[in-house]
Each structure stands twice: as structure tokens, then as C-alpha cells.
Short mmCIF file of C-alpha atoms in Angstrom, two decimals:
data_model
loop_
_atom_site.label_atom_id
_atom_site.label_comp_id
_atom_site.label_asym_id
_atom_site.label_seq_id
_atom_site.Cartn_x
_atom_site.Cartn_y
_atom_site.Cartn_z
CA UNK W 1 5.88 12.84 -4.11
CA UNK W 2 5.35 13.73 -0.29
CA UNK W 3 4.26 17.25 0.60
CA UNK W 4 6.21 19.32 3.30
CA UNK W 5 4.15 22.09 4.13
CA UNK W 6 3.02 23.44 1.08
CA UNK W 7 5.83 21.88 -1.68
CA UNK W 8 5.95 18.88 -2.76
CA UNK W 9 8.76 17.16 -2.41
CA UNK W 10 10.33 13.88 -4.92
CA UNK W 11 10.78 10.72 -3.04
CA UNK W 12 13.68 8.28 -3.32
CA UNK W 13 11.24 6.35 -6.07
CA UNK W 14 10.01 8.87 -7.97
CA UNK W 15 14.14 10.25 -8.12
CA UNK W 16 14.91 7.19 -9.85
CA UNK W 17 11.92 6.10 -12.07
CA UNK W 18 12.70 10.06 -13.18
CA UNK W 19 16.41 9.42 -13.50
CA UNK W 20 15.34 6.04 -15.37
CA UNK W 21 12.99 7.44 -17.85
CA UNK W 22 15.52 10.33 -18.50
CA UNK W 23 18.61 7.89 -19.17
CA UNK W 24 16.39 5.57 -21.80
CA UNK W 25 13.47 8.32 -23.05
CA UNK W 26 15.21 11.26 -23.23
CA UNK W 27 13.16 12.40 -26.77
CA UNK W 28 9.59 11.46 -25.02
CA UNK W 29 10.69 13.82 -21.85
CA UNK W 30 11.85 16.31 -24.15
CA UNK W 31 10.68 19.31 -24.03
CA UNK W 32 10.47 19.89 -27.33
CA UNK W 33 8.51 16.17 -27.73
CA UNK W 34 5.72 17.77 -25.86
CA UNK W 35 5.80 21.08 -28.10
CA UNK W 36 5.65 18.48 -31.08
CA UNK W 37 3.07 16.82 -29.77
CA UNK W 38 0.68 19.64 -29.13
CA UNK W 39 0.87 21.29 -32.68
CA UNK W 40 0.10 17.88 -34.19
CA UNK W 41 -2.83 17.95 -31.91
CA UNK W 42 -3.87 21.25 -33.01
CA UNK W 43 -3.49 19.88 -36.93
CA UNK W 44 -5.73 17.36 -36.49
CA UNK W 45 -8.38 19.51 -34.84
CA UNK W 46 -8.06 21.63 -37.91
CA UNK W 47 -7.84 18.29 -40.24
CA UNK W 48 -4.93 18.96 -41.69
CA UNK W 49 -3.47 15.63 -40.70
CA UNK W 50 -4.76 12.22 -39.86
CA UNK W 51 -4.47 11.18 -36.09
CA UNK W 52 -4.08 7.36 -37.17
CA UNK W 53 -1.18 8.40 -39.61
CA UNK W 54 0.47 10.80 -36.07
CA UNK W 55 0.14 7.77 -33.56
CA UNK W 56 1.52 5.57 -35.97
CA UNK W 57 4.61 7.58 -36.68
CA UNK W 58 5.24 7.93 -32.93
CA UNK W 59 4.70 4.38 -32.32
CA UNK W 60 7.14 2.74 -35.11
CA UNK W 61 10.13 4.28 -33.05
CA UNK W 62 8.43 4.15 -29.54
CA UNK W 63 7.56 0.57 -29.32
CA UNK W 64 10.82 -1.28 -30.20
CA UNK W 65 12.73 1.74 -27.60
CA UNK W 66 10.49 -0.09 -25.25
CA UNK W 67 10.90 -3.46 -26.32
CA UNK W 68 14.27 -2.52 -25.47
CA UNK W 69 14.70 -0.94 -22.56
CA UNK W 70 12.49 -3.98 -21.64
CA UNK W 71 15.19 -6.71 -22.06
CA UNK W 72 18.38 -4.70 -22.16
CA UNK W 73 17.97 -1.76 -19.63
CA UNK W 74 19.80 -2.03 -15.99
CA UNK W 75 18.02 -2.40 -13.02
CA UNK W 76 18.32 1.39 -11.18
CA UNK W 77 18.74 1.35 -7.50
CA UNK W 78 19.96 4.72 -6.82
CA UNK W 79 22.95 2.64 -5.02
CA UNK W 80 25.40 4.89 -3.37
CA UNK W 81 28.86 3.64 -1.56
CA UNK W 82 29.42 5.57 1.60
CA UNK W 83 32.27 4.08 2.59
CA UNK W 84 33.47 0.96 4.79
CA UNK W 85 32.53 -0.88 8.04
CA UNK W 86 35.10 -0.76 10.64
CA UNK W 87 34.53 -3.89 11.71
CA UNK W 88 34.11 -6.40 9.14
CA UNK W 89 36.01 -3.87 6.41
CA UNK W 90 32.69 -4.83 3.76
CA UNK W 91 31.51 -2.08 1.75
CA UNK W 92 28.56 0.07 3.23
CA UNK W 93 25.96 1.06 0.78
CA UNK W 94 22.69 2.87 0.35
CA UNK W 95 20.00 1.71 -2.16
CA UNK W 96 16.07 0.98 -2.81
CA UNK W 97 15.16 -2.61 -2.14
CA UNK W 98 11.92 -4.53 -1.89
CA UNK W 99 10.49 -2.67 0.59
CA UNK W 100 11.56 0.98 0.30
CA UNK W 101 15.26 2.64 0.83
CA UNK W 102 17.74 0.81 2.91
CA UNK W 103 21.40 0.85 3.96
CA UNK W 104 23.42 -2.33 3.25
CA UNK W 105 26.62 -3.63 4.63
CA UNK W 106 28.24 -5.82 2.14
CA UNK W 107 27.58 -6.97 -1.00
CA UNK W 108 26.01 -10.52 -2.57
CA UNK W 109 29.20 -11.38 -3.77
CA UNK W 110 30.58 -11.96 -0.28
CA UNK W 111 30.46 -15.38 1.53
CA UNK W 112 28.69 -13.84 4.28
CA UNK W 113 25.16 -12.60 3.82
CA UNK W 114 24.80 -8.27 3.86
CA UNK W 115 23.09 -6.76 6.77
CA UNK W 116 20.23 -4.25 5.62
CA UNK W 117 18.59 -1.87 7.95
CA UNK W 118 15.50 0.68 6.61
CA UNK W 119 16.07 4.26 6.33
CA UNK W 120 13.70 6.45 8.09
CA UNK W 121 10.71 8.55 6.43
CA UNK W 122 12.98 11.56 6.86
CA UNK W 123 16.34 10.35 5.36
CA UNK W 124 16.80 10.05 1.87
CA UNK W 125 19.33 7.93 -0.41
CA UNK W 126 20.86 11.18 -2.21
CA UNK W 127 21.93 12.57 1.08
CA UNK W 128 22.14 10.61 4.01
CA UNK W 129 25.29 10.82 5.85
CA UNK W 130 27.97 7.41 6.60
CA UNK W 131 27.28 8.08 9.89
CA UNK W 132 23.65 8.78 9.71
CA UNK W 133 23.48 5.51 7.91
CA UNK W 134 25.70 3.42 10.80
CA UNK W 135 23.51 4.30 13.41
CA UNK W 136 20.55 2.55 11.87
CA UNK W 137 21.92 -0.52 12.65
CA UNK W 138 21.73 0.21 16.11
CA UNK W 139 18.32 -0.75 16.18
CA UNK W 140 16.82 -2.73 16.55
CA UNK W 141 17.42 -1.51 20.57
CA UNK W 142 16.32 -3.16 23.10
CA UNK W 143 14.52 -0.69 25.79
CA UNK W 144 13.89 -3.33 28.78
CA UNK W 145 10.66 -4.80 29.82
CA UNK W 146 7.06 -3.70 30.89
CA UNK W 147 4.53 -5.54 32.49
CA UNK W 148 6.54 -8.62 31.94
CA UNK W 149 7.03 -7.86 28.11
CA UNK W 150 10.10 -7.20 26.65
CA UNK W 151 9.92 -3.60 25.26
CA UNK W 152 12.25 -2.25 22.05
CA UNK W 153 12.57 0.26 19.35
CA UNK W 154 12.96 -0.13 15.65
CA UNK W 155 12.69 0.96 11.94
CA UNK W 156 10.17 -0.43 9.80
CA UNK W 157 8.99 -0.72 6.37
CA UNK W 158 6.17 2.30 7.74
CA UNK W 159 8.56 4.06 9.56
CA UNK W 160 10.41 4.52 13.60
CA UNK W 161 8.06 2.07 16.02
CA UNK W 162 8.31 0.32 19.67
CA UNK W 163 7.45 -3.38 19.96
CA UNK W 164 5.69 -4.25 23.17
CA UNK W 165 5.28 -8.13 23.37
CA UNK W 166 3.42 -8.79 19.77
CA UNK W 167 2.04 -5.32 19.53
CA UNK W 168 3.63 -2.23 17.83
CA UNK W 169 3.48 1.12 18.63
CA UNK W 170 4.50 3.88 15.64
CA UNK W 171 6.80 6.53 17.16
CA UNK W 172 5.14 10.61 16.47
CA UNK W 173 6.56 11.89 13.20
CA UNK W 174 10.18 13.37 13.65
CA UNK W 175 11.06 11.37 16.98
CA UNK W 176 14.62 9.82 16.63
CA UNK W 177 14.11 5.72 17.28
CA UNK W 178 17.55 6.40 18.98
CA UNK W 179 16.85 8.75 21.21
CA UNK W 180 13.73 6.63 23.02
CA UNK W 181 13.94 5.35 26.27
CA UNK W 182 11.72 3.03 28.09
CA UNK W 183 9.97 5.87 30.02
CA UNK W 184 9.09 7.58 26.38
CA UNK W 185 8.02 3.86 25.29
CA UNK W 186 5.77 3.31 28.24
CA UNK W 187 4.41 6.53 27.61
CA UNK W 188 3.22 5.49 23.99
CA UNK W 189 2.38 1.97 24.92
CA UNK W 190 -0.46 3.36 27.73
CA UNK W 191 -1.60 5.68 25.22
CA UNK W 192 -2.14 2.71 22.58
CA UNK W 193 -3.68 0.75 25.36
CA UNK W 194 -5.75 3.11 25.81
CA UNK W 195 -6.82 4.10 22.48
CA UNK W 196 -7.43 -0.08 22.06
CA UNK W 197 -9.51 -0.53 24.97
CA UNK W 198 -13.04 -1.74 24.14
CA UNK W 199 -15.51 0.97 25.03
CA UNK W 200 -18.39 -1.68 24.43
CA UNK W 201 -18.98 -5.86 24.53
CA UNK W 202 -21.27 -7.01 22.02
CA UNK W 203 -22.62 -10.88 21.58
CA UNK W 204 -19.11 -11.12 24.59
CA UNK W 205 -16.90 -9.97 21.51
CA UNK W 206 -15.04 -6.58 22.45
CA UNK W 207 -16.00 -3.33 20.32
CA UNK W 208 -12.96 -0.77 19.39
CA UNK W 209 -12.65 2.91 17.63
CA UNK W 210 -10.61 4.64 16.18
CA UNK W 211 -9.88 6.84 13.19
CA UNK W 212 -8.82 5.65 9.78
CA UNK W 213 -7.98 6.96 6.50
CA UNK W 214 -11.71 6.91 5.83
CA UNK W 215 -12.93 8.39 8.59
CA UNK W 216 -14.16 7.48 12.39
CA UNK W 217 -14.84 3.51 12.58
CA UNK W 218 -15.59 0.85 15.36
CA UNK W 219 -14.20 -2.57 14.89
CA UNK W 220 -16.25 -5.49 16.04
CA UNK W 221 -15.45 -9.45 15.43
CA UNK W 222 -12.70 -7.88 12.58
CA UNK W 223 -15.25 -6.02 11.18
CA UNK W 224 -14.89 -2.51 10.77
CA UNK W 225 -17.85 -0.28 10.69
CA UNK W 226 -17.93 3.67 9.84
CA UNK W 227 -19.48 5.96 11.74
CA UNK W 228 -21.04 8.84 10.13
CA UNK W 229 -21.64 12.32 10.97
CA UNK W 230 -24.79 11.05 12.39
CA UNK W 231 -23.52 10.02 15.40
CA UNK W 232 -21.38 12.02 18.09
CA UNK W 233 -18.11 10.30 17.60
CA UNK W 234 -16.86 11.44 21.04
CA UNK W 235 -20.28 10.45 22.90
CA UNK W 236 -21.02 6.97 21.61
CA UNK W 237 -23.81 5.70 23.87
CA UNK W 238 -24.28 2.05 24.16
CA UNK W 239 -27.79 2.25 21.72
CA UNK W 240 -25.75 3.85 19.21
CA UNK W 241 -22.98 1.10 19.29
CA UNK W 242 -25.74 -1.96 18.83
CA UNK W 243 -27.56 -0.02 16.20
CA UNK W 244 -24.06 0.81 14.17
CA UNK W 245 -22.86 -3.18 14.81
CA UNK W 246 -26.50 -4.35 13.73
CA UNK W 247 -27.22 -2.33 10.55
CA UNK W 248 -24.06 -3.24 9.13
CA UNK W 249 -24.63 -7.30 9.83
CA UNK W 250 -27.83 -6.95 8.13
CA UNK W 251 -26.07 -5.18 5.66
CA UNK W 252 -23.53 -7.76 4.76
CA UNK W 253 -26.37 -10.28 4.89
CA UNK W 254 -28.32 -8.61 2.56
CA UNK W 255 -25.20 -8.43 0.15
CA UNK W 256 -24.94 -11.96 -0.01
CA UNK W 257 -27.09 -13.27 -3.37
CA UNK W 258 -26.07 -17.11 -3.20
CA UNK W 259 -23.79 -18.86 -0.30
CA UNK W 260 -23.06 -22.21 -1.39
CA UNK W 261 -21.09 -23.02 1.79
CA UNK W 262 -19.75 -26.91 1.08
CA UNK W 263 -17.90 -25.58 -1.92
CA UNK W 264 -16.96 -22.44 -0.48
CA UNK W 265 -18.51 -19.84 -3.19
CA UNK W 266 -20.55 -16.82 -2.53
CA UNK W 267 -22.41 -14.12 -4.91
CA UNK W 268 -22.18 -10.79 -3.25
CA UNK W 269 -23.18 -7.75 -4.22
CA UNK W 270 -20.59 -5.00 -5.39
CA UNK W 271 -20.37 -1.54 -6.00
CA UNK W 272 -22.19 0.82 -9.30
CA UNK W 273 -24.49 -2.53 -9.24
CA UNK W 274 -22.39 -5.17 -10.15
CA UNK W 275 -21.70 -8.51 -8.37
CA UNK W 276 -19.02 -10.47 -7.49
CA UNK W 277 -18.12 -14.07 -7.26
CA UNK W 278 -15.76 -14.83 -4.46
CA UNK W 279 -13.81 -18.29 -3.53
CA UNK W 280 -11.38 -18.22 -1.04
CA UNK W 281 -8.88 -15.06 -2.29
CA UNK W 282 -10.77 -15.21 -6.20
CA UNK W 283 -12.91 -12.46 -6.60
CA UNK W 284 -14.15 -12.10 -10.11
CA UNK W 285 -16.69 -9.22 -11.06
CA UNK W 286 -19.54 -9.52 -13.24
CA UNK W 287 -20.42 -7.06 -15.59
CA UNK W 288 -23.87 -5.46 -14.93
CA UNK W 289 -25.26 -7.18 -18.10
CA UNK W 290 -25.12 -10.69 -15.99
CA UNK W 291 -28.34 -11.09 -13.89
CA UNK W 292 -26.57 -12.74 -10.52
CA UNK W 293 -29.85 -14.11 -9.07
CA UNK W 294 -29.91 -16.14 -11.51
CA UNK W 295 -26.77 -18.17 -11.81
CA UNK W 296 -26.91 -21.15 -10.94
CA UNK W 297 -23.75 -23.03 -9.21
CA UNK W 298 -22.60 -25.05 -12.45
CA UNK W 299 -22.89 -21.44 -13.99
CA UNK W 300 -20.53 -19.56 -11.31
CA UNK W 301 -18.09 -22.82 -11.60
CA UNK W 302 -18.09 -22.46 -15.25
CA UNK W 303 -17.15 -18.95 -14.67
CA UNK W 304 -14.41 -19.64 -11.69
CA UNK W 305 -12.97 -22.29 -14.28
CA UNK W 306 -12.69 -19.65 -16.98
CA UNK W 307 -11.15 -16.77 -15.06
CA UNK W 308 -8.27 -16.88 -12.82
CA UNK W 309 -7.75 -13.16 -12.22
CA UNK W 310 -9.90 -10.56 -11.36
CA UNK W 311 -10.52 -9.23 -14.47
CA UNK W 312 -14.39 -8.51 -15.33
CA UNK W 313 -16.34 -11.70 -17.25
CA UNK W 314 -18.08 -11.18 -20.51
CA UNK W 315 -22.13 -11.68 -20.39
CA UNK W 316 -23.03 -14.94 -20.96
#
């Protein structure tokens, strides 16, 4: 769901998982299933029936309708047909694909491969328009060049954005891609530049802020380090950078229970006081049971060898 000002609104997914779950569980979203539901609840409070005997009632039809669904269900896609491209006469479609809503020209059964472009953050694939959907393959548009880099505008997985060179730039919320022109472009890109520019060099390694989901942060050597309300985020002095940079090295140092660098396994410290042991993109957690100090490395191997995924360990 996405919230516009006050309501919240269904996205593209959540139509169709909702359209999905309707078409093969109509009886679970029922409302009556829920009424059901809550007065066997209330009979079991009271003991006048057995919750082992209720689950396994609901569970002797519910399991083989997913078992079901499972192997026989279609795949939804919320695929509408708008109508036909002028040009090469294939079929122009909208529908959700790997990486969010897109419009499609063509189909996989032609010899040709189809031509996808992303839909915006504001369009949606109940009610864009044909021609709202044509003009998305306009882009991407190329805007010209700046400081030797070519400049243009696109539509992304995360929404409208201008490439400058390598970098990318996301256009304000509710800006038309189409409607940018290479003054508007240079206008973000110094205002990115800006925002990017090191306000500190520590150890010769540039420090940046900037604002996150979590909070205010400063980025040094692709670390990123939060800055708390102890600091003045807008008056940063030099002292405050070093100290911010420094306690959160030591930090990561202290973290660090074993390093056994030739075979490229570490012990680290995690969160609620468990520990986890990390090689290359493994990470497996230890329960809080396991005392981490004192593994050895044919114990974390043993360990590494047992579990692939990231799913805790059992004490040993």
C-alpha cells in the first residue's frame, strides 16, 4: 500500500496478490470464514471445543487447496492489451514483471524480442492510458552534454532520474521525465554535486553526509556512520567529524572476536548478544547459548560446513 495524504492507497502488487487470493481462496477471504473463525475461538476459550480438533478441520481442506494452487494455479500479471504499435503493428501491453509494472511491445511468441519500458511511481496498470503508455518509450532521452558528459533522462526500477556520466540523479516526486530539459538537469546535477561534496578529508579519504532512511550519516572509506542528536548536524566542526569517524573504527574493531584472515573467516559480534560467523557473503548466527570466544577455527569450519544459509546453528 502507498499512502497519499492521509489514505492509503493499493499498489499494482498488492491489486493482484488480492485479485489472486480472491480467484483461488475465496472461503478463507470470506467474510463469513472470519465470523467462523472467531466463534470457534470464543468456544475454545470457554472449552467447549478442542483447538487441536478446530485447526485440524481447517487444515484437511486448506492444505491440499494449497498444494494446489501451488502446481496448477496461473501466473497473474495483471496484463492488459492497450492496443497496437503503429509501427511494427505488435501488440502493446501493460503488466508486472521482475522489477515492478511495465509496458511491453510485443509478445515472446514473436521472432523479434518485446521492448519493455517501466511505468512511473504515479501510473498504474489498471488505468494508464495507450498513449500514456507510448510515451514511455521515449525515454530514455537524451538531454545533451555537461561538462563533457553526456547528460539524459529516464525511468527506472526507483522511479523518473537523469544520468550524468556514471552518476544518477532522481527527478523531485511528480516531475514528468518528458518534460526535462538540460537546463532543469543541470540544475539537479549541481545540486547533487553539491550535496556529494566532501565537507572533510580524513587519513586523504574524502568524508560525505547526508540523510538516510535512518537518520543523518557521514560516509567515510564506504562506511557509513550516524550521527546522533548529539551533534549539530548543520554545524559539523572538523573535531566532531574525527571523533564520529574514530569511535565507530574502534567500534567495528572491537566487534571483531576472531579474524582468521588466510582463510577469510571472522567472528563478529551481532545484535541482542549474539555472534556471527561471516565468510565472504555467509553469515551464519549463533544462538546466544554458543560462547564465541571460544571457538576455535576447526569449530567455526565445522559449523560453515554444516550450514549453508543463514539460518541460526544449534548449541554445540
Amino acid at each position: 500500500m502507498n499512502s497519499d495524504k492521509g489514505k492509503l492507497v493499493p499498489t499494482d502488487i498488492g491489486m493482484i496478490v488480492n485479485d489472486f487470493l480472491v480467484k483461488n481462496f475465496s472461503s478463507i477471504l470470506d467474510y463469513n470464514f472470519t465470523t467462523k473463525v472467531e466463534q470457534d475461538f470464543d468456544d475454545i476459550a470457554s472449552g467447549n471445543e478442542e483447538w487441536k480438533d478446530m485447526m485440524k478441520d481447517f487444515y484437511k481442506d486448506f492444505h491440499p487447496k494449497v498444494e494446489d494452487v501451488k502446481e496448477n494455479a496461473e501466473r497473474e500479471s495483471g496484463e492488459r492489451i492497450l492496443g497496437t504499435d503503429p509501427e511494427s503493428g505488435k501488440q502493446v501491453s501493460v503488466r508486472l514483471g521482475r522489477f515492478g509494472p511495465m509496458v511491453q511491445i510485443g509478445t515472446v511468441d514473436d521472432e523479434e524480442k518485446p521492448k519493455f519500458a517501466s511505468l512511473s511511481p504515479d501510473q498504474q496498470l489498471s488505468s494508464i492510458t495507450y498513449e500514456e503508455a507510448m510515451d514511455l518509450f521515449q525515454l530514455p532521452k537524451s538531454l545533451g552534454e555537461y561538462e563533457g558528459e553526456p547528460v539524459e533522462v529516464n525511468n527506472g526500477r526507483f522511479g523518473p532520474y537523469v544520468k550524468f556520466g556514471s552518476a544518477f540523479v532522481s527527478l523531485p516526486k511528480g516531475v514528468d521525465p518528458l518534460s526535462v530539459e538540460l537546463d532543469d538537469a543541470i540544475v539537479l546535477i549541481k545540486e547533487k554535486q553539491k550535496a556529494d561534496a566532501p565537507i572533510y578529508m580524513y587519513k586523504d579519504l574524502p568524508v560525505q553526509k547526508g540523510k538516510g532512511r535512518f537518520g543523518p550519516f557521514i560516509k567515510w572509506n564506504n562506511m557509513f556512520i550516524n550521527v546522533n542528536k548529539k551533534y549539530d548536524w548543520d554545524n559539523l566542526s572538523d573535531e566532531d567529524i574525527v571523533e564520529l569517524i574514530e569511535i565507530k573504527i574502534q567500534k567495528e574493531i572491537d566487534k571483531v572476536i576472531h579474524n582468521w584472515e588466510d582463510e577469510g573467516i571472522r567472528v563478529e559480534k551481532a545484535r541482542w548478544g549474539r555472534h556471527n560467523i561471516i565468510k565472504g557473503k555467509t553469515k551464519i548466527e549463533l544462538p546466544k547459548t554458543v560462547d564465541a570466544a571460544k571457538l576455535t577455527l576447526e569449530d567455526v569450519k565445522a559449523i560453515l560446513d554444516k550450514n549453508t544459509s543463514k539460518k541460526p546453528v544449534s548449541a554445540t
